[in-house]
């Protein structure tokens, strides 16, 4: 703490001593007290590095996880940078204006309420994109960036295959590829794919209206709205015809709720208090939504089409076993991929033959031939 | 997604604290002020993780360099994210990537962006530059380009100085004429 200048040190000590014998919760008391102290000292010359150090101390005193990272992201954001490590040496030593200090304080007050940093800042990055974030829409996780890589790799492999090219001598312009995302949330996966595959079209669906709205907003901010169709749709509802405006899709991708219900209570306060738990809770075995997606897949997916799923590491065996019990779906796990922690996180499932066309709930898929399309 | 599976270690908190970061920031300032010299024999001092911030700020002309290729099998990657189940069940914001080139022992730490994927890519770019310098020294394209740029800069200075002196001389001559 030797980096703190004396006004800041006094503030911090005042903060730590403030809650003796008061009826107010320590966190609330700390937040209030230091905000009053700070307001008196806005004119003090404080650099970015010193402010980060100060707020790290405040977060630690209030048992806020990732105290260092949180304060770095907040201060950087106020200075117009994405990360503390991308700030120039000059920015690190330039005193912040009173307005900037106030803004840091306002954002930090939210963090003190255990709000996730991504909601505090109202934005976050996913691969090369910056997306707007808003509670309770699910915050994209870094592992999911690799899910996008897998889809891109598969698409790259496919576009080089002569078989695919032979099949696409259709007179009518069917967009290629067509990707269906189930549970789009903020639009991270859908919009990443669109931005890397300029010829693609995406159908993105979510059962929550807040997600549909946020995805739409993000699509417009990134100027990708022309190639995405965003639908308010629940996979449990059936009526999948609206998912295939151009006929069967090439790929289905999803990061469905896959947390085991019994594990939900162990989640961090940030998640439990602010994120939509329906985006996480996958039922007793975490398979509820996964099964629904796979049951739907044969109706909307082309032959040899792919389903890419992010799952819990325990799901590989469970999915394989379940698919064996459902030969009518004509699906099998063709590959698994690990996340950057070495855990089996991604499943690549393929539809291997036309087979039985009946879907769950007794639906029978219509003929796969659409007028003018020979695919 | 990287083609060859990389041996990954689950990394607990070893990130530097604020005071050592500050120290390394001050050192970084000093490095930037030094005139840029070949790194042979001096790399080891700058390659510890504490100072493994990107020292190569060049964005232009990067693609024209002919650098030694890095194979994923030679790399060891770590992520500073602490404990937790990962995936949906975790929401951590520390996206720092630590990348080591095993044969040379060079380590790069990247926390430039808020995306793990981008940090991994940048870490590889930076590591590739450092490894190239390590093995090629003065023959590295990086050194050659820096020397060419320095030469150009000196040349420009010299010409500017010459022009100023010519103008000064001309002005003096003109004043003499008018008297």
Coordinates of C-alpha atoms in Angstrom, one line a residue:
Chain A
X1 CA 0.0 0.0 0.0
X2 CA 3.0 2.2 -0.1
X3 CA 1.8 3.6 -3.4
X4 CA -1.1 5.5 -1.8
X5 CA -0.6 9.2 -1.3
X6 CA -1.5 10.4 2.1
X7 CA -5.0 11.7 1.3
X8 CA -5.9 8.4 -0.2
X9 CA -4.4 6.5 2.7
X10 CA -6.4 8.5 5.2
X11 CA -9.5 7.7 3.1
X12 CA -8.8 4.0 3.2
X13 CA -8.1 4.0 7.0
X14 CA -11.3 5.9 7.5
X15 CA -13.1 3.4 5.5
X16 CA -11.7 0.4 7.4
X17 CA -12.5 2.0 10.8
X18 CA -16.0 3.1 10.0
X19 CA -18.2 0.2 10.8
X20 CA -17.6 -0.4 14.4
X21 CA -20.9 -0.7 16.3
X22 CA -23.2 0.5 13.6
X23 CA -26.3 -1.1 12.5
X24 CA -25.6 -0.9 8.9
X25 CA -24.2 -3.8 6.9
X26 CA -20.4 -3.4 6.6
X27 CA -20.4 -3.4 2.8
X28 CA -23.1 -0.7 2.6
X29 CA -21.4 1.4 5.3
X30 CA -18.0 1.1 3.6
X31 CA -19.5 2.1 0.2
X32 CA -21.3 5.1 1.6
X33 CA -18.4 6.3 3.8
X34 CA -15.7 6.1 1.2
X35 CA -17.9 7.8 -1.4
X36 CA -18.4 10.8 1.0
X37 CA -14.7 10.9 1.7
X38 CA -13.8 10.7 -2.0
X39 CA -16.1 13.5 -3.0
X40 CA -14.2 15.9 -0.8
X41 CA -11.0 15.0 -2.5
X42 CA -11.8 15.1 -6.2
X43 CA -9.4 17.9 -6.7
X44 CA -6.5 15.9 -5.3
X45 CA -4.0 14.9 -8.0
X46 CA -4.6 11.2 -8.5
X47 CA -3.0 9.1 -11.3
X48 CA -4.6 6.1 -12.9
X49 CA -2.2 3.7 -11.2
X50 CA -2.9 5.3 -7.8
X51 CA -6.6 5.2 -8.3
X52 CA -6.5 1.5 -9.3
X53 CA -4.5 0.8 -6.2
X54 CA -7.0 2.7 -4.0
X55 CA -10.0 0.9 -5.4
X56 CA -8.3 -2.4 -5.2
X57 CA -7.9 -1.8 -1.5
X58 CA -11.6 -0.9 -1.2
X59 CA -12.7 -4.0 -3.1
X60 CA -10.4 -6.2 -1.0
X61 CA -11.7 -4.7 2.2
X62 CA -15.2 -5.5 1.0
X63 CA -14.3 -9.0 -0.1
X64 CA -15.1 -8.3 -3.7
X65 CA -13.5 -11.0 -5.9
X66 CA -10.9 -10.0 -8.5
X67 CA -10.3 -6.7 -6.7
X68 CA -7.2 -5.9 -8.9
X69 CA -8.8 -6.8 -12.2
X70 CA -12.1 -5.0 -11.4
X71 CA -10.4 -1.7 -10.5
X72 CA -8.1 -1.9 -13.5
X73 CA -11.0 -2.5 -15.9
X74 CA -13.1 0.3 -14.4
X75 CA -10.3 2.9 -14.4
X76 CA -9.2 1.9 -17.9
X77 CA -12.8 2.2 -19.2
X78 CA -13.1 5.7 -17.8
X79 CA -9.8 6.6 -19.6
X80 CA -11.1 5.1 -22.9
X81 CA -9.0 2.0 -22.9
X82 CA -10.0 -1.7 -22.9
X83 CA -7.4 -2.9 -20.4
X84 CA -4.9 -1.3 -17.9
X85 CA -2.1 -3.0 -19.8
X86 CA -3.0 -1.2 -23.0
X87 CA -2.9 2.3 -21.4
X88 CA 0.1 4.3 -22.6
X89 CA 2.8 5.1 -20.1
X90 CA 1.7 8.8 -20.3
X91 CA -1.9 7.9 -19.3
X92 CA -0.7 5.9 -16.3
X93 CA 0.9 9.0 -14.8
X94 CA -1.5 11.8 -15.9
X95 CA -3.8 13.0 -13.1
X96 CA -7.5 12.2 -13.7
X97 CA -10.0 15.0 -13.9
X98 CA -12.7 15.4 -11.2
X99 CA -15.3 14.0 -13.7
X100 CA -13.2 11.0 -14.4
X101 CA -12.7 10.3 -10.7
X102 CA -16.4 10.6 -10.1
X103 CA -17.2 8.3 -12.9
X104 CA -14.8 5.7 -11.5
X105 CA -16.5 6.1 -8.2
X106 CA -20.0 5.6 -9.6
X107 CA -18.9 2.4 -11.5
X108 CA -17.0 1.1 -8.4
X109 CA -20.1 1.6 -6.3
X110 CA -21.9 -0.9 -8.6
X111 CA -19.0 -3.3 -8.3
X112 CA -19.2 -3.1 -4.6
X113 CA -22.7 -4.5 -4.9
X114 CA -21.2 -7.6 -6.5
X115 CA -22.4 -6.6 -10.0
X116 CA -20.3 -8.3 -12.6
X117 CA -17.7 -6.0 -14.2
X118 CA -19.3 -6.6 -17.6
X119 CA -22.6 -5.2 -16.4
X120 CA -20.8 -2.4 -14.5
X121 CA -19.2 -1.2 -17.8
X122 CA -22.2 -2.1 -19.9
X123 CA -20.0 -3.7 -22.4
X124 CA -17.5 -6.5 -22.9
X125 CA -15.4 -8.0 -25.6
X126 CA -15.8 -11.4 -27.4
X127 CA -13.1 -12.2 -29.8
X128 CA -12.7 -9.1 -32.0
X129 CA -16.1 -7.7 -31.1
X130 CA -17.2 -5.3 -28.5
X131 CA -20.8 -6.1 -27.3
X132 CA -23.2 -4.2 -25.2
X133 CA -24.0 -6.0 -21.9
X134 CA -27.1 -5.6 -19.9
X135 CA -28.5 -7.6 -16.9
X136 CA -29.9 -10.2 -16.8
X137 CA -28.8 -11.3 -20.3
X138 CA -26.1 -13.9 -20.0
X139 CA -22.5 -12.7 -20.2
X140 CA -20.4 -14.5 -22.8
X141 CA -17.7 -16.6 -21.3
X142 CA -14.2 -16.8 -22.7
X143 CA -14.4 -20.5 -23.3
X144 CA -17.2 -19.9 -25.8
X145 CA -14.7 -18.0 -28.0
X146 CA -13.3 -21.4 -28.9
X147 CA -16.8 -22.7 -29.8
X148 CA -16.8 -20.0 -32.6
X149 CA -13.3 -21.1 -33.7
X150 CA -14.6 -24.7 -34.1
X151 CA -17.5 -23.6 -36.3
X152 CA -15.2 -21.5 -38.4
X153 CA -12.8 -24.4 -38.9
X154 CA -15.6 -26.7 -39.9
X155 CA -16.9 -24.1 -42.3
X156 CA -13.4 -23.6 -43.8
X157 CA -13.0 -27.4 -44.2
X158 CA -16.4 -27.6 -45.8
X159 CA -15.9 -24.8 -48.3
X160 CA -12.8 -26.6 -49.6
X161 CA -14.6 -29.9 -50.1
X162 CA -15.5 -30.7 -53.7
X163 CA -18.7 -32.5 -52.6
X164 CA -20.2 -29.4 -51.1
X165 CA -19.3 -27.3 -54.1
X166 CA -21.0 -29.8 -56.4
X167 CA -24.1 -29.7 -54.4
X168 CA -24.4 -26.0 -54.6
X169 CA -25.2 -25.4 -58.2
X170 CA -28.6 -24.2 -57.3
X171 CA -30.3 -21.7 -59.6
X172 CA -31.9 -19.8 -56.8
X173 CA -29.7 -17.9 -54.4
X174 CA -29.6 -19.9 -51.2
X175 CA -27.3 -18.2 -48.8
X176 CA -24.4 -20.2 -47.7
X177 CA -23.7 -21.1 -45.0
X178 CA -26.8 -20.8 -43.0
X179 CA -26.2 -21.1 -39.3
X180 CA -28.8 -21.5 -36.6
X181 CA -28.0 -20.4 -33.1
X182 CA -30.1 -21.6 -30.2
X183 CA -30.0 -19.4 -27.1
X184 CA -28.2 -16.3 -28.6
X185 CA -28.1 -14.2 -25.4
X186 CA -26.2 -11.0 -26.2
X187 CA -25.5 -12.3 -29.7
X188 CA -21.9 -13.1 -29.2
X189 CA -21.7 -16.3 -31.1
X190 CA -24.0 -15.3 -33.9
X191 CA -22.3 -11.9 -34.5
X192 CA -18.8 -13.4 -34.4
X193 CA -19.7 -15.9 -37.0
X194 CA -21.4 -13.3 -39.2
X195 CA -18.3 -11.1 -39.0
X196 CA -15.9 -13.8 -39.9
X197 CA -18.1 -15.4 -42.6
X198 CA -19.2 -12.6 -44.9
X199 CA -21.3 -14.9 -47.0
X200 CA -23.2 -16.4 -44.1
X201 CA -26.7 -15.8 -42.7
X202 CA -27.6 -16.5 -39.2
X203 CA -30.9 -17.3 -37.5
X204 CA -30.5 -16.5 -33.9
X205 CA -33.2 -17.5 -31.4
X206 CA -33.8 -17.0 -27.7
X207 CA -36.7 -17.7 -25.4
X208 CA -36.2 -14.4 -23.6
X209 CA -37.2 -11.2 -25.1
X210 CA -34.4 -9.3 -23.3
X211 CA -31.9 -11.4 -25.2
X212 CA -33.7 -10.9 -28.5
X213 CA -33.6 -7.1 -27.9
X214 CA -29.9 -7.1 -26.9
X215 CA -28.8 -9.2 -29.8
X216 CA -30.7 -6.9 -32.1
X217 CA -29.0 -3.9 -30.6
X218 CA -25.6 -5.5 -30.9
X219 CA -26.3 -6.5 -34.5
X220 CA -27.1 -2.9 -35.3
X221 CA -24.1 -1.5 -33.6
X222 CA -21.9 -3.8 -35.6
X223 CA -23.8 -3.2 -38.8
X224 CA -24.6 -6.9 -39.2
X225 CA -28.4 -6.6 -38.9
X226 CA -28.9 -7.4 -42.6
X227 CA -27.7 -11.0 -42.3
X228 CA -29.2 -12.0 -39.1
X229 CA -32.8 -13.0 -38.2
X230 CA -33.5 -12.8 -34.5
X231 CA -36.5 -14.7 -33.3
X232 CA -38.2 -14.9 -29.9
X233 CA -38.5 -18.7 -29.8
X234 CA -38.4 -21.5 -27.2
X235 CA -37.0 -24.9 -28.3
X236 CA -39.6 -26.6 -26.1
X237 CA -42.4 -25.2 -28.1
X238 CA -42.2 -27.2 -31.3
X239 CA -43.2 -25.3 -34.5
X240 CA -39.6 -25.3 -35.8
X241 CA -40.7 -24.3 -39.3
X242 CA -39.9 -20.7 -38.6
X243 CA -36.3 -21.7 -38.0
X244 CA -35.7 -22.6 -41.6
X245 CA -36.7 -19.8 -43.8
X246 CA -34.2 -21.0 -46.5
X247 CA -34.6 -24.7 -45.9
X248 CA -32.4 -26.8 -43.7
X249 CA -29.4 -25.2 -42.2
X250 CA -25.8 -26.1 -42.5
X251 CA -24.9 -25.8 -38.8
X252 CA -26.6 -25.5 -35.5
X253 CA -24.5 -23.9 -32.7
X254 CA -25.4 -23.4 -29.1
X255 CA -24.1 -22.7 -25.6
X256 CA -27.3 -24.0 -23.9
X257 CA -27.9 -23.9 -20.2
X258 CA -25.8 -26.9 -19.0
X259 CA -25.2 -26.4 -15.3
X260 CA -26.4 -29.2 -13.2
X261 CA -29.3 -28.0 -11.0
X262 CA -27.6 -29.1 -7.8
X263 CA -24.5 -27.0 -8.7
X264 CA -26.5 -23.8 -9.2
X265 CA -26.3 -22.8 -5.5
X266 CA -22.5 -23.0 -5.7
X267 CA -22.3 -20.2 -8.3
X268 CA -20.7 -16.9 -7.4
X269 CA -22.9 -14.1 -6.0
X270 CA -22.2 -12.1 -9.2
X271 CA -23.9 -14.8 -11.3
X272 CA -26.8 -15.6 -8.9
X273 CA -27.8 -12.0 -8.2
X274 CA -27.5 -10.5 -11.7
X275 CA -27.6 -13.1 -14.5
X276 CA -30.7 -14.9 -15.8
X277 CA -30.5 -18.3 -14.1
X278 CA -32.6 -19.9 -16.9
X279 CA -29.5 -19.3 -19.1
X280 CA -27.5 -21.6 -16.8
X281 CA -29.8 -24.2 -15.2
X282 CA -29.8 -27.3 -17.4
X283 CA -32.0 -29.4 -15.0
X284 CA -31.0 -32.3 -12.8
X285 CA -28.3 -33.6 -15.2
X286 CA -27.7 -30.4 -17.1
X287 CA -29.1 -32.1 -20.2
X288 CA -32.6 -30.7 -20.4
X289 CA -32.0 -28.1 -23.1
X290 CA -29.2 -30.2 -24.8
X291 CA -31.7 -33.0 -25.4
X292 CA -34.3 -30.6 -26.8
X293 CA -31.8 -29.1 -29.3
X294 CA -30.7 -32.6 -30.4
X295 CA -34.2 -33.8 -30.8
X296 CA -34.9 -30.8 -33.0
X297 CA -31.8 -31.0 -35.1
X298 CA -32.8 -33.7 -37.6
X299 CA -35.8 -31.6 -38.6
X300 CA -33.8 -28.5 -39.4
X301 CA -30.4 -29.7 -40.3
X302 CA -29.1 -30.8 -43.7
X303 CA -27.7 -34.3 -44.1
X304 CA -24.1 -34.3 -42.9
X305 CA -24.8 -31.0 -41.1
X306 CA -23.2 -30.2 -37.8
X307 CA -24.3 -29.4 -34.3
X308 CA -21.7 -27.7 -32.1
X309 CA -22.5 -27.5 -28.5
X310 CA -20.7 -26.2 -25.4
X311 CA -21.4 -28.5 -22.5
X312 CA -20.3 -29.5 -19.0
X313 CA -17.2 -31.9 -19.1
X314 CA -19.5 -34.7 -17.8
X315 CA -21.8 -34.5 -20.7
X316 CA -19.7 -36.2 -23.4
X317 CA -20.6 -39.7 -22.2
X318 CA -24.1 -38.7 -21.3
X319 CA -24.8 -37.3 -24.8
X320 CA -23.2 -40.3 -26.5
X321 CA -25.2 -42.7 -24.5
X322 CA -28.4 -40.7 -25.1
X323 CA -27.9 -40.5 -28.8
X324 CA -27.3 -44.3 -29.0
X325 CA -30.7 -44.7 -27.3
X326 CA -32.3 -42.4 -30.0
X327 CA -31.2 -43.9 -33.4
X328 CA -34.2 -42.1 -34.9
X329 CA -32.3 -38.9 -34.7
X330 CA -29.5 -40.1 -36.9
X331 CA -27.0 -38.1 -34.9
X332 CA -23.6 -39.1 -33.4
X333 CA -20.7 -37.4 -31.7
X334 CA -18.0 -37.1 -34.3
X335 CA -15.5 -35.1 -32.2
X336 CA -14.9 -33.6 -28.8
X337 CA -12.7 -30.6 -28.1
X338 CA -11.1 -29.3 -24.9
X339 CA -11.2 -25.8 -23.6
X340 CA -8.1 -23.9 -22.7
X341 CA -8.1 -25.5 -19.3
X342 CA -8.0 -29.0 -20.8
X343 CA -11.6 -29.9 -20.0
X344 CA -13.8 -31.6 -22.6
X345 CA -16.0 -28.6 -23.4
X346 CA -17.2 -28.8 -27.0
X347 CA -19.1 -31.5 -28.8
X348 CA -19.2 -31.8 -32.6
X349 CA -22.3 -33.9 -33.5
X350 CA -23.2 -34.8 -37.0
X351 CA -26.3 -35.9 -38.8
X352 CA -25.1 -38.9 -40.6
X353 CA -28.0 -40.0 -42.8
X354 CA -31.5 -39.0 -43.7
X355 CA -33.0 -42.0 -42.0
X356 CA -36.2 -41.7 -40.1
X357 CA -37.7 -38.3 -40.5
X358 CA -39.9 -38.3 -37.4
X359 CA -38.9 -35.8 -34.7
X360 CA -39.8 -35.7 -31.0
X361 CA -43.5 -35.3 -30.1
X362 CA -44.6 -37.2 -33.2
X363 CA -43.7 -34.4 -35.7
X364 CA -42.8 -35.7 -39.0
X365 CA -40.4 -33.5 -40.9
X366 CA -41.6 -32.5 -44.4
X367 CA -39.7 -33.5 -47.4
X368 CA -36.2 -32.0 -47.4
X369 CA -36.6 -30.7 -51.0
X370 CA -37.5 -27.1 -51.4
X371 CA -38.4 -25.7 -54.8
X372 CA -35.4 -24.6 -56.8
X373 CA -33.0 -26.1 -54.3
X374 CA -31.1 -29.2 -55.2
X375 CA -29.1 -29.3 -52.0
Chain B
X1 CA -8.5 -22.7 -32.3
X2 CA -4.9 -24.0 -32.5
X3 CA -4.4 -27.1 -34.5
X4 CA -2.0 -29.0 -32.2
X5 CA -3.1 -29.5 -28.7
X6 CA -0.8 -27.5 -26.4
X7 CA 0.2 -28.8 -23.0
X8 CA -1.7 -26.6 -20.6
X9 CA -1.2 -26.0 -17.0
X10 CA -3.9 -24.8 -14.7
X11 CA -2.4 -21.7 -13.2
X12 CA -3.2 -20.3 -9.8
X13 CA -2.7 -16.7 -8.8
X14 CA 0.9 -15.6 -9.4
X15 CA 0.2 -12.3 -10.9
X16 CA 2.4 -9.5 -9.8
X17 CA 1.0 -7.2 -7.2
X18 CA 0.6 -3.5 -7.7
X19 CA 4.0 -2.4 -6.3
X20 CA 6.0 -4.7 -8.6
X21 CA 3.8 -3.7 -11.5
X22 CA 4.5 -0.1 -10.8
X23 CA 8.2 -0.9 -10.6
X24 CA 8.1 -2.7 -14.0
X25 CA 6.2 0.2 -15.4
X26 CA 8.9 2.6 -14.4
X27 CA 11.5 0.3 -15.9
X28 CA 9.4 0.1 -19.1
X29 CA 9.6 3.9 -19.4
X30 CA 13.4 3.8 -19.2
X31 CA 13.5 1.0 -21.8
X32 CA 11.5 3.1 -24.2
X33 CA 13.9 6.0 -23.8
X34 CA 16.9 4.0 -24.6
X35 CA 17.9 4.1 -28.2
X36 CA 16.9 0.7 -29.6
X37 CA 20.0 -1.5 -30.0
X38 CA 20.3 -5.2 -31.0
X39 CA 19.3 -7.5 -28.2
X40 CA 22.1 -10.1 -28.3
X41 CA 23.3 -10.9 -24.9
X42 CA 20.8 -8.6 -23.2
X43 CA 17.6 -10.5 -23.8
X44 CA 17.7 -12.5 -20.5
X45 CA 17.3 -9.3 -18.5
X46 CA 14.0 -8.5 -20.2
X47 CA 12.5 -11.9 -20.5
X48 CA 11.3 -12.6 -17.0
X49 CA 7.5 -12.6 -16.7
X50 CA 7.5 -9.4 -14.6
X51 CA 8.7 -7.4 -17.6
X52 CA 7.0 -9.5 -20.3
X53 CA 4.9 -6.6 -21.5
X54 CA 4.9 -6.0 -25.2
X55 CA 7.9 -4.0 -26.0
X56 CA 7.3 -4.1 -29.7
X57 CA 4.8 -1.5 -30.5
X58 CA 5.1 -1.8 -34.2
X59 CA 1.9 -2.4 -36.0
X60 CA 2.9 -1.4 -39.5
X61 CA 5.1 -3.7 -41.6
X62 CA 4.7 -6.6 -39.3
X63 CA 3.5 -8.8 -42.1
X64 CA 6.5 -8.2 -44.3
X65 CA 8.9 -9.6 -41.7
X66 CA 10.3 -13.1 -42.3
X67 CA 10.2 -14.5 -38.8
X68 CA 11.0 -18.0 -37.5
X69 CA 7.8 -20.0 -37.3
X70 CA 6.6 -21.2 -34.0
X71 CA 5.3 -24.7 -33.6
X72 CA 2.5 -25.3 -31.0
X73 CA 4.3 -28.3 -29.8
X74 CA 7.1 -26.0 -28.6
X75 CA 4.8 -23.8 -26.6
X76 CA 3.4 -24.0 -23.1
X77 CA 0.4 -21.9 -22.3
X78 CA -1.0 -20.8 -18.9
X79 CA -4.0 -18.8 -18.0
X80 CA -4.1 -16.7 -14.9
X81 CA -7.7 -17.2 -13.8
X82 CA -7.6 -18.9 -10.5
X83 CA -9.9 -21.6 -9.3
X84 CA -13.4 -22.6 -10.4
X85 CA -15.4 -25.0 -12.5
X86 CA -15.0 -22.9 -15.7
X87 CA -17.5 -22.6 -18.5
X88 CA -20.9 -21.1 -17.6
X89 CA -20.5 -21.7 -13.9
X90 CA -17.7 -19.2 -13.7
X91 CA -17.6 -15.5 -14.6
X92 CA -14.0 -14.4 -14.2
X93 CA -12.6 -11.4 -16.0
X94 CA -8.9 -12.1 -15.8
X95 CA -8.0 -12.9 -19.3
X96 CA -4.2 -12.9 -19.0
X97 CA -2.3 -15.4 -21.1
X98 CA 1.2 -16.6 -20.3
X99 CA 3.0 -18.2 -23.2
X100 CA 6.4 -19.9 -23.0
X101 CA 8.6 -21.0 -25.8
X102 CA 10.2 -24.1 -24.3
X103 CA 13.4 -24.5 -26.3
X104 CA 14.6 -20.9 -25.6
X105 CA 12.8 -20.4 -22.3
X106 CA 11.3 -17.1 -23.5
X107 CA 8.1 -16.2 -21.7
X108 CA 5.5 -13.7 -22.9
X109 CA 2.6 -12.4 -20.8
X110 CA -0.3 -10.8 -22.6
X111 CA -3.2 -8.9 -21.1
X112 CA -3.7 -6.3 -23.8
X113 CA -7.3 -7.1 -24.6
X114 CA -10.5 -8.3 -22.9
X115 CA -10.7 -11.3 -25.0
X116 CA -8.7 -14.5 -24.2
X117 CA -8.7 -15.5 -27.8
X118 CA -7.2 -12.2 -28.9
X119 CA -4.6 -12.3 -26.0
X120 CA -3.6 -15.7 -27.1
X121 CA -3.1 -14.6 -30.7
X122 CA -1.2 -11.5 -29.6
X123 CA 1.0 -13.5 -27.2
X124 CA 2.0 -15.7 -30.2
X125 CA 2.8 -12.7 -32.3
X126 CA 5.0 -11.1 -29.6
X127 CA 6.6 -14.4 -28.8
X128 CA 7.4 -15.0 -32.4
X129 CA 9.2 -11.7 -32.6
X130 CA 11.2 -12.3 -29.4
X131 CA 12.2 -15.8 -30.5
X132 CA 13.3 -14.5 -33.9
X133 CA 15.5 -11.9 -32.2
X134 CA 16.8 -14.5 -29.8
X135 CA 18.0 -16.8 -32.5
X136 CA 18.9 -14.4 -35.3
X137 CA 20.1 -11.4 -33.4
X138 CA 21.3 -8.8 -35.8
X139 CA 20.1 -10.8 -38.8
X140 CA 16.5 -10.6 -37.7
X141 CA 14.3 -8.6 -40.0
X142 CA 13.1 -6.7 -36.9
X143 CA 16.6 -5.4 -36.3
X144 CA 17.2 -4.6 -39.9
X145 CA 14.1 -2.6 -40.2
X146 CA 14.8 -0.7 -37.0
X147 CA 18.2 0.2 -38.2
X148 CA 16.8 1.3 -41.6
X149 CA 14.2 3.4 -39.8
X150 CA 16.9 5.0 -37.6
X151 CA 19.1 5.7 -40.6
X152 CA 16.3 7.4 -42.4
X153 CA 15.5 9.5 -39.4
X154 CA 19.2 10.6 -39.1
X155 CA 19.3 11.4 -42.8
X156 CA 16.1 13.5 -42.5
X157 CA 17.6 15.4 -39.5
X158 CA 20.8 16.0 -41.4
X159 CA 18.9 17.4 -44.4
X160 CA 16.7 19.6 -42.3
X161 CA 19.7 21.0 -40.6
X162 CA 21.4 21.6 -43.9
X163 CA 18.3 23.4 -45.3
X164 CA 18.1 25.6 -42.2
X165 CA 21.7 26.6 -42.6
X166 CA 21.3 27.3 -46.2
X167 CA 18.4 29.6 -45.5
X168 CA 20.2 31.3 -42.7
X169 CA 23.2 31.9 -45.0
X170 CA 21.0 33.2 -47.8
X171 CA 19.3 35.6 -45.4
X172 CA 22.6 36.9 -44.1
X173 CA 23.8 37.4 -47.7
X174 CA 20.6 39.3 -48.5
X175 CA 21.0 41.6 -45.5
X176 CA 24.6 42.4 -46.6
X177 CA 23.4 43.3 -50.1
X178 CA 20.8 45.7 -48.8
X179 CA 23.3 47.7 -46.7

